[in-house]
CSV table of C-alpha atoms in Angstrom, one decimal:
chain,number,residue,atom,x,y,z
A,1,MET,CA,-12.4,-16.1,-22.6
A,2,LYS,CA,-12.0,-15.1,-19.2
A,3,ILE,CA,-10.3,-17.0,-16.1
A,4,ILE,CA,-11.4,-16.2,-12.6
A,5,ARG,CA,-9.9,-17.8,-9.2
A,6,ASN,CA,-9.0,-16.8,-6.2
A,7,ASP,CA,-11.3,-13.4,-6.8
A,8,ILE,CA,-9.0,-12.7,-9.2
A,9,CYS,CA,-10.1,-12.3,-13.4
A,10,TYR,CA,-7.8,-12.7,-16.6
A,11,ILE,CA,-10.2,-11.3,-19.6
A,12,GLU,CA,-9.3,-10.7,-23.1
A,13,ARG,CA,-9.3,-7.5,-24.6
A,14,GLU,CA,-11.5,-8.5,-27.2
A,15,ASP,CA,-14.3,-9.4,-24.6
A,16,ILE,CA,-14.5,-6.0,-23.6
A,17,ASP,CA,-14.2,-4.5,-27.0
A,18,PHE,CA,-17.8,-6.6,-27.7
A,19,ILE,CA,-19.5,-5.6,-24.4
A,20,GLY,CA,-18.5,-1.7,-25.4
A,21,VAL,CA,-20.3,-0.6,-22.4
A,22,LEU,CA,-18.9,-0.8,-18.9
A,23,PRO,CA,-19.8,0.3,-15.7
A,24,GLN,CA,-17.2,3.4,-14.6
A,25,ASN,CA,-15.3,1.6,-11.7
A,26,THR,CA,-14.5,-1.3,-13.9
A,27,CYS,CA,-13.0,1.4,-16.6
A,28,SER,CA,-11.2,3.1,-14.2
A,29,VAL,CA,-9.5,-0.4,-13.5
A,30,ILE,CA,-9.0,-1.1,-16.6
A,31,GLN,CA,-7.2,2.2,-17.5
A,32,TRP,CA,-5.0,2.3,-14.6
A,33,ASP,CA,-4.5,-1.1,-13.2
A,34,VAL,CA,-4.0,-3.7,-16.4
A,35,TYR,CA,-1.8,-6.9,-17.3
A,36,TYR,CA,-0.8,-8.0,-20.4
A,37,SER,CA,0.1,-11.5,-21.4
A,38,ILE,CA,2.6,-12.4,-23.8
A,39,LYS,CA,0.3,-14.2,-26.4
A,40,PHE,CA,-3.1,-12.9,-26.1
A,41,LYS,CA,-4.3,-9.6,-25.0
A,42,LEU,CA,-5.3,-10.7,-21.3
A,43,LEU,CA,-6.0,-8.1,-18.3
A,44,ARG,CA,-6.1,-8.6,-14.8
A,45,LEU,CA,-8.8,-7.2,-12.9
A,46,LYS,CA,-8.7,-7.6,-8.8
A,47,ASP,CA,-11.0,-5.2,-7.8
A,48,LYS,CA,-14.4,-6.7,-6.4
A,49,GLU,CA,-16.6,-4.6,-8.4
A,50,SER,CA,-15.4,-5.8,-11.8
A,51,VAL,CA,-14.5,-9.3,-10.9
A,52,GLN,CA,-18.2,-9.9,-9.9
A,53,TYR,CA,-19.1,-7.6,-13.3
A,54,PHE,CA,-17.4,-10.2,-15.5
A,55,SER,CA,-18.1,-13.5,-13.6
A,56,ASP,CA,-22.0,-12.7,-14.0
A,57,LYS,CA,-21.2,-11.9,-18.5
A,58,ASP,CA,-22.2,-16.2,-19.3
A,59,PHE,CA,-21.8,-15.0,-22.8
A,60,ILE,CA,-17.8,-14.8,-22.3
A,61,LEU,CA,-15.8,-18.2,-22.7
A,62,ASP,CA,-15.3,-19.4,-19.3
A,63,TYR,CA,-11.3,-21.2,-19.4
A,64,ASP,CA,-12.1,-23.3,-16.4
A,65,MET,CA,-15.5,-24.5,-18.1
A,66,VAL,CA,-13.6,-25.7,-21.6
A,67,LYS,CA,-10.3,-26.1,-20.4
A,68,ASP,CA,-10.7,-30.3,-19.6
A,69,LEU,CA,-13.0,-30.9,-22.4
A,70,SER,CA,-11.5,-33.0,-25.5
A,71,THR,CA,-12.0,-31.5,-29.5
A,72,GLN,CA,-15.1,-33.6,-29.6
A,73,GLU,CA,-16.5,-32.2,-26.5
A,74,LEU,CA,-15.4,-28.6,-27.8
A,75,GLU,CA,-17.4,-29.6,-31.1
A,76,GLU,CA,-20.2,-30.8,-29.7
A,77,MET,CA,-20.4,-27.8,-27.3
A,78,ARG,CA,-20.3,-25.5,-30.2
A,79,LYS,CA,-22.9,-27.6,-31.8
A,80,GLU,CA,-25.5,-26.9,-29.1
A,81,ILE,CA,-25.1,-23.4,-29.3
A,82,GLU,CA,-25.4,-23.3,-33.3
A,83,ASP,CA,-28.5,-24.8,-32.5
A,84,LYS,CA,-29.9,-22.2,-30.0
A,85,LEU,CA,-29.0,-19.5,-32.8
A,86,GLU,CA,-30.5,-21.7,-35.7
A,87,HIS,CA,-34.2,-21.5,-33.6
A,88,LEU,CA,-33.7,-18.2,-32.9
A,89,SER,CA,-32.9,-17.0,-36.5
A,90,LEU,CA,-36.0,-19.5,-37.7
A,91,LYS,CA,-38.0,-17.3,-34.9
A,92,TRP,CA,-37.6,-14.3,-37.3
A,93,LEU,CA,-37.8,-15.9,-40.8
A,94,ASN,CA,-40.7,-17.7,-39.7
A,95,ALA,CA,-42.7,-14.6,-38.5
A,96,SER,CA,-44.7,-12.4,-40.4
A,97,ILE,CA,-43.6,-8.7,-41.7
A,98,ASN,CA,-44.8,-6.7,-38.0
A,99,THR,CA,-43.2,-9.4,-36.2
A,100,ARG,CA,-40.1,-9.1,-37.5
A,101,GLU,CA,-40.4,-5.7,-37.3
A,102,LYS,CA,-41.0,-5.9,-33.5
A,103,LEU,CA,-38.2,-8.1,-33.3
A,104,ASP,CA,-35.9,-5.7,-35.2
A,105,LYS,CA,-36.2,-3.5,-32.8
A,106,ASP,CA,-36.2,-5.9,-29.4
A,107,LYS,CA,-32.9,-5.2,-28.4
A,108,GLU,CA,-32.7,-8.1,-25.8
A,109,TYR,CA,-33.6,-10.4,-28.8
A,110,ASN,CA,-30.8,-9.0,-31.0
A,111,PHE,CA,-28.3,-8.8,-28.3
A,112,ASN,CA,-28.9,-12.7,-27.9
A,113,ILE,CA,-28.4,-13.0,-31.5
A,114,LYS,CA,-25.2,-11.4,-31.2
A,115,SER,CA,-23.9,-13.6,-28.2
A,116,LEU,CA,-24.6,-16.5,-29.7
A,117,LYS,CA,-22.5,-15.4,-32.5
A,118,TYR,CA,-19.6,-14.6,-30.3
A,119,TYR,CA,-20.1,-17.4,-28.2
A,120,ILE,CA,-19.5,-19.8,-31.1
A,121,GLU,CA,-16.3,-17.3,-32.3
A,122,SER,CA,-14.6,-17.7,-28.9
A,123,ILE,CA,-15.0,-21.5,-29.1
A,124,ASN,CA,-13.7,-22.4,-32.6
A,125,LYS,CA,-10.9,-19.4,-31.9
A,126,TYR,CA,-10.1,-21.9,-28.2
A,127,ILE,CA,-10.3,-25.2,-30.4
A,128,ASN,CA,-7.7,-24.2,-33.4
A,129,ASN,CA,-5.3,-22.2,-30.5
A,130,LYS,CA,-6.0,-24.7,-27.2
A,131,GLU,CA,-1.6,-25.8,-26.8
A,132,ILE,CA,-1.1,-21.9,-26.9
A,133,TYR,CA,-4.0,-21.0,-24.6
A,134,ASP,CA,-3.1,-23.8,-22.0
A,135,SER,CA,0.5,-22.5,-21.9
A,136,GLU,CA,-0.2,-19.2,-21.7
A,137,ILE,CA,-2.8,-19.6,-19.0
A,138,SER,CA,-0.8,-21.6,-16.6
A,139,THR,CA,2.2,-18.8,-15.9
A,140,LEU,CA,-0.4,-16.3,-15.1
A,141,SER,CA,-0.7,-15.4,-11.1
A,142,PHE,CA,-4.1,-15.5,-8.9
A,143,ASN,CA,-2.3,-14.4,-5.9
A,144,ASN,CA,-4.2,-12.0,-4.7
A,145,PHE,CA,-1.4,-9.7,-2.1
A,146,LYS,CA,-3.5,-8.1,0.2
A,147,LYS,CA,-2.0,-5.0,2.0
A,148,VAL,CA,-0.4,-5.0,5.2
A,149,GLU,CA,-0.8,-1.9,7.7
A,150,LEU,CA,2.9,-1.1,8.2
A,151,LYS,CA,3.6,0.0,12.1
A,152,ARG,CA,5.2,2.9,12.4
A,153,TYR,CA,7.8,4.1,15.3
A,154,PRO,CA,8.9,7.4,16.0
A,155,ALA,CA,12.8,8.0,14.8
A,156,VAL,CA,13.4,9.9,18.3
A,157,SER,CA,12.7,7.3,20.8
A,158,ARG,CA,10.5,8.5,23.7
A,159,THR,CA,11.9,6.4,26.7
A,160,GLU,CA,12.4,8.3,29.6
A,161,PRO,CA,16.5,9.3,29.8
A,162,VAL,CA,18.2,7.3,32.6
A,163,SER,CA,19.5,8.9,35.8
A,164,ARG,CA,22.7,11.1,35.0
A,165,ILE,CA,26.3,9.9,36.0
A,166,PRO,CA,28.5,12.6,37.8
A,167,VAL,CA,31.9,13.6,36.3
A,168,SER,CA,34.7,15.6,37.6
A,169,SER,CA,35.5,18.6,36.1
A,170,SER,CA,39.3,16.9,35.9
A,171,GLU,CA,37.8,14.4,33.5
A,172,MET,CA,36.1,16.9,31.4
A,173,GLU,CA,39.3,18.9,30.7
A,174,LYS,CA,40.9,15.3,30.3
A,175,LEU,CA,38.5,14.8,27.3
A,176,ASN,CA,38.2,18.2,25.9
A,177,GLN,CA,42.4,18.2,25.3
A,178,SER,CA,42.0,14.5,23.6
A,179,ILE,CA,38.9,16.0,21.4
A,180,ARG,CA,41.4,19.1,20.4
A,181,SER,CA,44.5,17.3,19.9
A,182,LYS,CA,42.5,15.0,17.6
A,183,CYS,CA,41.3,18.2,15.5
A,184,LYS,CA,44.9,19.1,15.1
A,185,GLN,CA,45.9,15.7,14.2
A,186,ASN,CA,43.5,16.0,11.0
A,187,ALA,CA,43.8,19.2,10.2
A,188,SER,CA,48.1,18.7,9.7
A,189,GLU,CA,47.0,15.3,7.9
A,190,GLN,CA,44.9,17.3,5.7
A,191,ALA,CA,48.0,19.9,4.7
A,192,ARG,CA,50.3,17.8,4.1
A,193,GLY,CA,48.1,15.2,1.6
A,194,ARG,CA,47.1,19.3,0.1
A,195,ASP,CA,51.0,20.0,-0.3
A,196,ALA,CA,51.7,16.4,-2.1
A,197,ALA,CA,48.9,16.7,-4.5
A,198,LYS,CA,51.1,20.5,-5.2
A,199,ASP,CA,54.2,18.1,-6.2
A,200,PHE,CA,52.3,15.9,-8.8
A,201,HIS,CA,52.9,17.2,-11.9
A,202,VAL,CA,50.5,15.4,-14.9
A,203,GLY,CA,52.5,14.9,-18.0
A,204,THR,CA,55.9,13.2,-19.5
A,205,SER,CA,57.4,10.5,-16.5
A,206,ALA,CA,60.6,10.2,-16.2
A,207,VAL,CA,60.0,6.7,-17.4
A,208,ASP,CA,58.9,8.3,-20.3
A,209,VAL,CA,61.9,10.1,-20.7
A,210,GLU,CA,64.4,7.4,-20.5
A,211,ILE,CA,62.8,5.4,-22.6
A,212,GLU,CA,62.7,8.1,-25.3
A,213,GLN,CA,66.3,8.8,-24.3
A,214,ALA,CA,67.3,5.3,-24.5
A,215,PRO,CA,70.0,4.1,-27.8
A,216,VAL,CA,67.8,2.7,-30.1
A,217,LYS,CA,69.9,-0.6,-32.0
A,218,LYS,CA,69.8,-1.9,-35.2
A,219,LEU,CA,68.7,-5.0,-35.6
A,220,THR,CA,70.7,-7.0,-38.8
A,221,ILE,CA,69.1,-10.4,-40.2
A,222,ASN,CA,71.6,-12.5,-41.7
A,223,ASN,CA,70.9,-14.4,-45.0
């Protein structure tokens, strides 16, 4: 079964197996860009060539063509396909030996027989699993997100610098002194932190010692 909407195609894996031979571009897409549904082996294809390829395959059941049909209507549809299959089969049965030999070698005739049988099987499968198909397909996404080219900007601005503001030498000296003072303050705080870490010992704490040295009182229970 296939579902094609908004240039997106979902197709059952068994349909691909039935076709047997696929175009090279479709094979590569199926190999690298696929989507599996939960209940059925549905593959999601969105490239134009693959979508068109499966759109042209009339022998693959189209979900949108049968989803609104009642069970009776589906059975009538199956009966029409069975009549076509019987007509082709009678053509071989009523033919002469020479004609039969030609039909046996006729690739188109044999593929039509095979396709009609497969189409009937697909209808039967849908009739027997209609609720599951409908529930599963209702969750599928048919949004074809287009790639948007993002604008790239340089990490460093190319804006021309504004005119420089003159700073007196005395102001620059004040700034340098402030920076040196801050560096000394940071170094002093780091030194105090290292000294405090040296005084920290991992082991039995003073609280643990007090608990161990505390006298134990005997509990007497009066009957």
